Coordinates of C-alpha atoms in Angstrom, one line a residue:
M19 CA 0.1 0.0 -0.2
S20 CA 1.5 3.4 -0.8
T21 CA 2.3 6.1 1.5
N22 CA 1.5 9.5 0.9
K23 CA 4.4 11.7 2.5
L24 CA 3.4 15.0 1.0
I25 CA 3.2 18.0 3.8
T26 CA 3.1 21.5 3.2
L27 CA 6.3 23.4 3.4
A28 CA 5.3 25.3 6.3
E29 CA 4.5 22.1 8.3
A30 CA 7.6 20.6 7.3
V31 CA 9.7 23.5 9.0
R32 CA 7.2 23.4 12.0
R33 CA 7.7 19.5 12.3
Y34 CA 11.3 19.0 11.7
T35 CA 13.3 22.1 12.7
W36 CA 14.2 23.6 16.0
D37 CA 16.5 26.6 17.0
G38 CA 20.1 25.6 17.5
M39 CA 19.7 22.4 15.2
Q40 CA 22.3 21.1 12.8
Y41 CA 20.9 21.7 9.3
A42 CA 22.3 20.6 6.1
S43 CA 21.1 21.4 2.3
G44 CA 23.2 22.8 -0.7
A45 CA 23.8 20.6 -3.7
A46 CA 24.4 21.3 -7.3
L47 CA 26.9 24.4 -7.0
P48 CA 26.0 27.9 -5.9
V49 CA 24.0 28.5 -9.0
G50 CA 22.1 24.9 -9.0
S51 CA 19.8 22.7 -7.3
D52 CA 19.3 23.8 -3.6
A53 CA 16.3 23.8 -1.5
V54 CA 16.3 27.8 -1.3
A55 CA 12.6 27.9 -0.5
F56 CA 13.2 26.0 2.6
G57 CA 15.5 28.5 3.9
R58 CA 13.1 31.2 3.2
E59 CA 10.7 29.2 5.5
L60 CA 13.2 28.8 8.1
L61 CA 13.4 32.6 8.3
R62 CA 9.5 33.0 8.1
Q63 CA 9.2 30.9 11.2
N64 CA 12.2 32.7 12.9
R65 CA 14.3 29.8 13.3
R66 CA 17.7 30.8 14.8
N67 CA 21.2 29.8 16.1
L68 CA 21.4 27.1 13.2
H69 CA 24.6 25.3 12.5
A70 CA 24.5 24.9 8.8
I71 CA 26.3 22.3 6.6
F72 CA 26.5 23.1 3.0
H73 CA 28.7 21.1 0.6
S74 CA 29.0 24.6 -1.4
N75 CA 27.4 27.9 -0.3
T76 CA 24.4 28.8 -2.1
Q77 CA 21.9 31.8 -1.9
Q78 CA 20.0 29.8 0.9
L79 CA 23.1 30.0 3.1
N80 CA 23.7 33.6 1.9
L81 CA 20.1 34.6 3.0
L82 CA 20.3 32.8 6.3
A83 CA 23.7 34.2 7.2
A84 CA 22.4 37.7 6.0
A85 CA 19.5 37.5 8.4
G86 CA 21.4 36.1 11.4
A87 CA 19.8 32.9 11.6
V88 CA 22.9 30.9 11.4
S89 CA 25.8 31.0 13.9
K90 CA 27.9 28.1 12.6
V91 CA 28.5 26.9 9.1
E92 CA 30.5 24.1 7.8
C93 CA 31.3 24.8 4.0
G94 CA 33.4 23.5 1.1
F95 CA 33.0 26.9 -1.1
S96 CA 31.8 30.5 -0.1
G97 CA 31.5 32.2 -3.4
L98 CA 28.4 32.6 -5.8
E99 CA 30.4 31.7 -9.1
G100 CA 29.8 34.3 -11.7
F101 CA 27.5 36.2 -9.4
G102 CA 30.3 37.2 -7.0
F103 CA 31.3 36.7 -3.6
A104 CA 28.3 36.0 -1.1
N105 CA 27.7 39.4 0.5
G106 CA 25.6 37.9 3.1
V107 CA 28.1 35.4 4.3
R108 CA 30.7 37.9 4.0
R109 CA 28.9 40.5 6.2
A110 CA 28.1 37.8 8.6
V111 CA 31.6 36.7 9.0
E112 CA 33.2 40.0 9.2
Q113 CA 30.9 41.3 11.8
G114 CA 31.6 38.3 14.0
R115 CA 28.1 36.7 13.8
L116 CA 29.2 33.6 12.0
A117 CA 31.9 31.2 12.4
F118 CA 32.7 29.6 9.1
E119 CA 34.7 26.5 9.1
D120 CA 36.3 25.9 5.6
Y121 CA 37.0 22.6 4.2
S122 CA 37.7 21.7 0.4
N123 CA 34.7 20.2 -1.7
L124 CA 36.4 16.7 -1.6
A125 CA 36.5 16.9 2.1
M126 CA 32.8 17.7 2.4
S127 CA 32.1 14.9 0.1
L128 CA 34.1 12.4 2.1
R129 CA 32.5 13.8 5.4
F130 CA 29.2 13.1 4.0
L131 CA 30.0 9.5 3.0
G132 CA 31.4 9.0 6.5
G133 CA 28.3 9.9 7.7
A134 CA 26.3 7.9 5.4
L135 CA 28.3 4.6 6.2
N136 CA 28.4 5.4 9.9
W137 CA 32.1 5.8 10.2
P138 CA 33.7 6.7 13.4
F139 CA 36.2 8.9 11.4
V140 CA 36.9 9.8 7.7
P141 CA 40.6 8.8 6.8
A142 CA 42.0 11.1 3.9
R143 CA 44.9 12.8 2.6
V144 CA 42.9 15.9 1.3
N145 CA 43.4 19.4 3.1
I146 CA 46.6 18.1 4.8
G147 CA 49.6 20.6 5.1
S148 CA 47.4 23.6 4.5
D149 CA 45.7 26.2 6.9
L150 CA 42.5 24.1 6.1
E151 CA 44.2 21.5 8.3
F152 CA 45.3 23.8 11.3
R153 CA 42.6 26.9 11.1
S154 CA 39.4 26.4 12.8
A155 CA 36.6 29.0 13.1
F156 CA 35.4 27.1 15.9
E157 CA 38.4 27.5 17.9
P158 CA 40.2 30.7 16.3
T159 CA 42.6 31.3 19.1
I160 CA 44.3 27.8 18.4
Y161 CA 47.0 27.7 16.0
P162 CA 48.0 25.3 14.8
N163 CA 44.7 23.5 15.6
R164 CA 45.2 19.6 15.6
R165 CA 41.7 18.8 16.6
K166 CA 39.9 19.7 13.6
I167 CA 41.7 17.2 11.5
P168 CA 43.5 15.0 14.0
A169 CA 46.5 12.9 12.6
V170 CA 46.3 9.2 12.5
I171 CA 48.5 6.3 11.1
D172 CA 47.7 4.2 8.4
P173 CA 48.1 0.7 9.8
F174 CA 49.0 -0.7 6.5
S175 CA 51.4 1.7 5.1
G176 CA 52.7 3.5 8.1
R177 CA 51.8 7.0 6.8
E178 CA 50.1 9.7 8.7
I179 CA 46.8 10.6 7.4
G180 CA 44.1 12.8 8.6
A181 CA 40.9 11.9 10.5
F182 CA 37.8 13.8 9.4
S183 CA 34.9 14.0 11.4
P184 CA 31.7 12.6 9.7
L185 CA 28.7 14.4 9.2
R186 CA 25.2 13.6 10.3
P187 CA 23.0 16.5 10.3
D188 CA 19.7 16.6 12.5
L189 CA 17.8 17.3 9.1
A190 CA 18.8 17.5 5.4
A191 CA 16.5 19.6 3.2
I192 CA 17.4 18.2 -0.2
H193 CA 16.1 19.6 -3.5
V194 CA 15.4 17.2 -6.2
T195 CA 13.8 17.5 -9.7
L196 CA 11.0 14.7 -9.5
A197 CA 9.5 12.8 -6.6
D198 CA 6.5 10.5 -6.0
C199 CA 4.2 10.7 -2.7
E200 CA 6.0 7.8 -1.2
G201 CA 9.4 9.7 -1.2
N202 CA 11.2 8.0 -4.1
A203 CA 13.1 10.9 -6.0
I204 CA 15.2 11.4 -9.3
M205 CA 17.8 14.1 -9.4
I206 CA 18.7 15.5 -13.0
G207 CA 21.9 17.3 -13.3
T208 CA 24.8 17.0 -10.9
E209 CA 24.3 15.5 -7.5
W210 CA 26.9 17.2 -5.3
S211 CA 26.7 14.5 -2.5
R212 CA 22.7 14.5 -2.2
F213 CA 23.0 10.7 -2.4
E214 CA 25.3 10.5 0.5
L215 CA 23.6 13.4 2.4
S216 CA 20.4 11.4 2.1
R217 CA 21.7 8.5 4.1
A218 CA 23.8 10.8 6.4
A219 CA 21.1 12.8 7.8
K220 CA 19.1 11.8 10.8
R221 CA 15.9 13.1 8.8
V222 CA 15.5 13.9 5.2
V223 CA 12.7 16.3 3.7
L224 CA 12.5 16.6 -0.2
L225 CA 11.7 19.7 -2.0
A226 CA 10.4 18.5 -5.5
D227 CA 9.9 20.6 -8.4
A228 CA 7.7 18.2 -9.9
L229 CA 5.4 15.2 -8.6
V230 CA 5.2 12.1 -10.7
H231 CA 3.2 8.8 -10.3
S232 CA 5.2 6.0 -8.8
D233 CA 5.0 4.2 -12.2
C234 CA 7.7 6.3 -13.3
M235 CA 10.0 5.4 -10.3
R236 CA 9.1 1.7 -11.5
Q237 CA 10.2 2.8 -14.9
Y238 CA 13.4 3.9 -14.1
P239 CA 14.5 2.4 -11.0
N240 CA 18.3 2.7 -11.7
L241 CA 17.6 6.5 -11.5
V242 CA 16.1 6.6 -8.3
R243 CA 19.0 7.7 -6.3
I244 CA 17.1 8.8 -3.0
P245 CA 14.6 5.9 -2.1
G246 CA 11.5 6.6 -0.1
I247 CA 12.9 4.6 2.7
V248 CA 15.1 7.2 3.9
V249 CA 12.8 10.1 3.3
E250 CA 10.6 11.6 6.1
A251 CA 8.5 13.8 4.2
V252 CA 8.0 15.4 0.7
V253 CA 7.0 19.0 -0.2
Y254 CA 5.7 19.7 -3.4
W255 CA 7.4 23.1 -4.3
P256 CA 7.9 24.2 -8.1
L257 CA 10.9 26.5 -8.5
A258 CA 12.0 25.3 -5.2
A259 CA 15.6 26.3 -6.0
W260 CA 14.8 29.8 -7.4
P261 CA 16.6 32.1 -8.0
Q262 CA 19.1 29.2 -8.9
A263 CA 18.5 26.9 -11.4
S264 CA 17.2 23.0 -11.7
P265 CA 18.3 21.4 -14.9
G266 CA 15.5 20.4 -17.1
M267 CA 13.1 22.1 -15.1
Y268 CA 14.2 25.9 -15.3
D269 CA 17.3 28.0 -15.8
V270 CA 19.0 30.5 -13.3
D271 CA 17.4 33.8 -12.7
Q272 CA 20.4 36.0 -13.1
T273 CA 18.7 39.4 -12.7
H274 CA 17.4 38.2 -9.3
M275 CA 20.6 36.5 -8.3
R276 CA 22.5 39.8 -8.7
A277 CA 19.9 42.1 -7.1
M278 CA 19.5 39.5 -4.3
N279 CA 23.1 39.2 -3.5
Q280 CA 23.6 43.0 -3.6
A281 CA 20.6 43.5 -1.3
L282 CA 22.1 41.1 1.2
G283 CA 25.3 43.3 1.5
S284 CA 23.8 45.6 3.8
E285 CA 21.4 45.3 6.9
Q286 CA 18.9 47.6 5.1
G287 CA 19.1 45.6 2.1
T288 CA 18.5 42.5 3.7
A289 CA 15.3 43.8 5.9
A290 CA 13.9 44.9 2.6
Y291 CA 14.6 41.4 0.8
I292 CA 13.1 39.6 3.4
R293 CA 10.1 41.9 3.4
D294 CA 9.5 41.5 -0.3
F295 CA 10.7 38.1 -0.8
V296 CA 10.3 35.9 2.3
D297 CA 7.5 37.2 4.4
S298 CA 5.3 38.5 1.4
Y299 CA 3.5 35.3 0.3
T300 CA 1.0 33.2 1.9
D301 CA 1.1 30.1 -0.1
L302 CA 2.7 28.3 -3.3
D303 CA 0.7 30.1 -5.8
A304 CA 1.4 33.4 -4.1
Y305 CA 5.2 32.6 -4.2
L306 CA 4.8 31.9 -8.0
D307 CA 3.2 35.1 -8.6
L308 CA 5.8 37.1 -6.6
I309 CA 8.4 35.4 -9.0
G310 CA 6.1 36.5 -12.0
R311 CA 4.2 34.2 -14.4
D312 CA 6.0 35.9 -17.6
K313 CA 9.4 35.4 -15.6
L314 CA 8.3 31.7 -14.9
T315 CA 7.6 30.9 -18.6
E316 CA 10.8 32.3 -19.6
L317 CA 12.9 30.4 -17.1
C318 CA 11.2 27.3 -17.8
D319 CA 11.7 27.4 -21.4
G320 CA 15.6 26.9 -21.3
Q321 CA 17.7 24.6 -23.4
T322 CA 17.7 22.1 -20.9
R323 CA 13.6 21.1 -21.1
F324 CA 14.4 18.0 -23.0
L325 CA 16.1 16.5 -20.2
V326 CA 12.5 16.2 -18.6
D327 CA 10.9 14.6 -21.7
P328 CA 11.6 10.7 -20.7
Y329 CA 9.1 11.4 -17.5
R330 CA 6.5 13.6 -18.9
H331 CA 4.0 10.7 -19.3
W332 CA 4.0 10.6 -15.4
L333 CA 4.1 14.2 -14.3
L334 CA 1.3 15.4 -12.2
T335 CA -0.5 18.4 -13.1
H336 CA -0.2 21.3 -10.7
A337 CA -3.8 20.9 -9.4
E338 CA -3.2 17.0 -8.8
A339 CA -0.2 17.8 -6.9
L340 CA -1.9 20.3 -4.7
A341 CA -4.7 18.0 -4.1
L342 CA -2.2 15.1 -3.1
S343 CA -0.4 17.6 -0.6
A344 CA -3.9 18.3 0.9
E345 CA -4.2 14.8 2.0
R346 CA -1.9 15.5 5.1
Y347 CA 1.0 13.3 5.9
V348 CA 0.5 12.3 9.6

């Protein structure tokens, strides 16, 4: 018998998040698939003192940092690629409101893998010999800090290697392209450790751009990288990654990416952004109206649309997806 795990975005944040928790998100580079809408809802519900874990910085982390919702972060890359440095993150770090613990992207991948496999630590040679090994934002007065990546001896070769702490966040909000109501999900585009993160986190909430019939997952079982058995809940939220991109679904909103980053560079700009683009909508359709229907058409008519073609037969309409979501998951 199928299980309907669909809930609203507001309910997902109410049910699965709390102040001071270890919260993970972030996926396909700072311009790609990330559950940015989940971060907006965290602010709408006034979550604070979060310990964030992001493979790469995204506009979600940029916004959370600018708004003062995160006090600690572990991350592998802090920029926004072609859209400049993340002004919200920069401002929070420079003002002493955010401790930013830096690792390489490979180190973050390995730490997610270690959490997924329930390892006590992750043996690796990455970051060794650099300040990534010896500098810790969580203990800034200690240098060299030998507790961030302690040295251990490889029992087979006798070499000294690093021992990384595995990542097991309290919650991972993961953006996916397609999901069914049971929590099975297909990701189009680069994964950036979403596979490992879904196994490492204590709880997983999916934000799906589109819902499909479960027959789609049965047709392409090899593409179901996140199975329903590891998923707590599913949120239907088209353009969940906006203003970032979701390959096959919509392109990056370049104008909004630049405007958002500029706004997050100041306290006044952040307050105005939260007023206009976080607190201003009441439901999903109001969120889509906020983006703009003409803009939606433009973003969704990109050159990657063909990537969804094999799955279109099973796509639920917007009305069908909303109706299923109304059958609340308990």
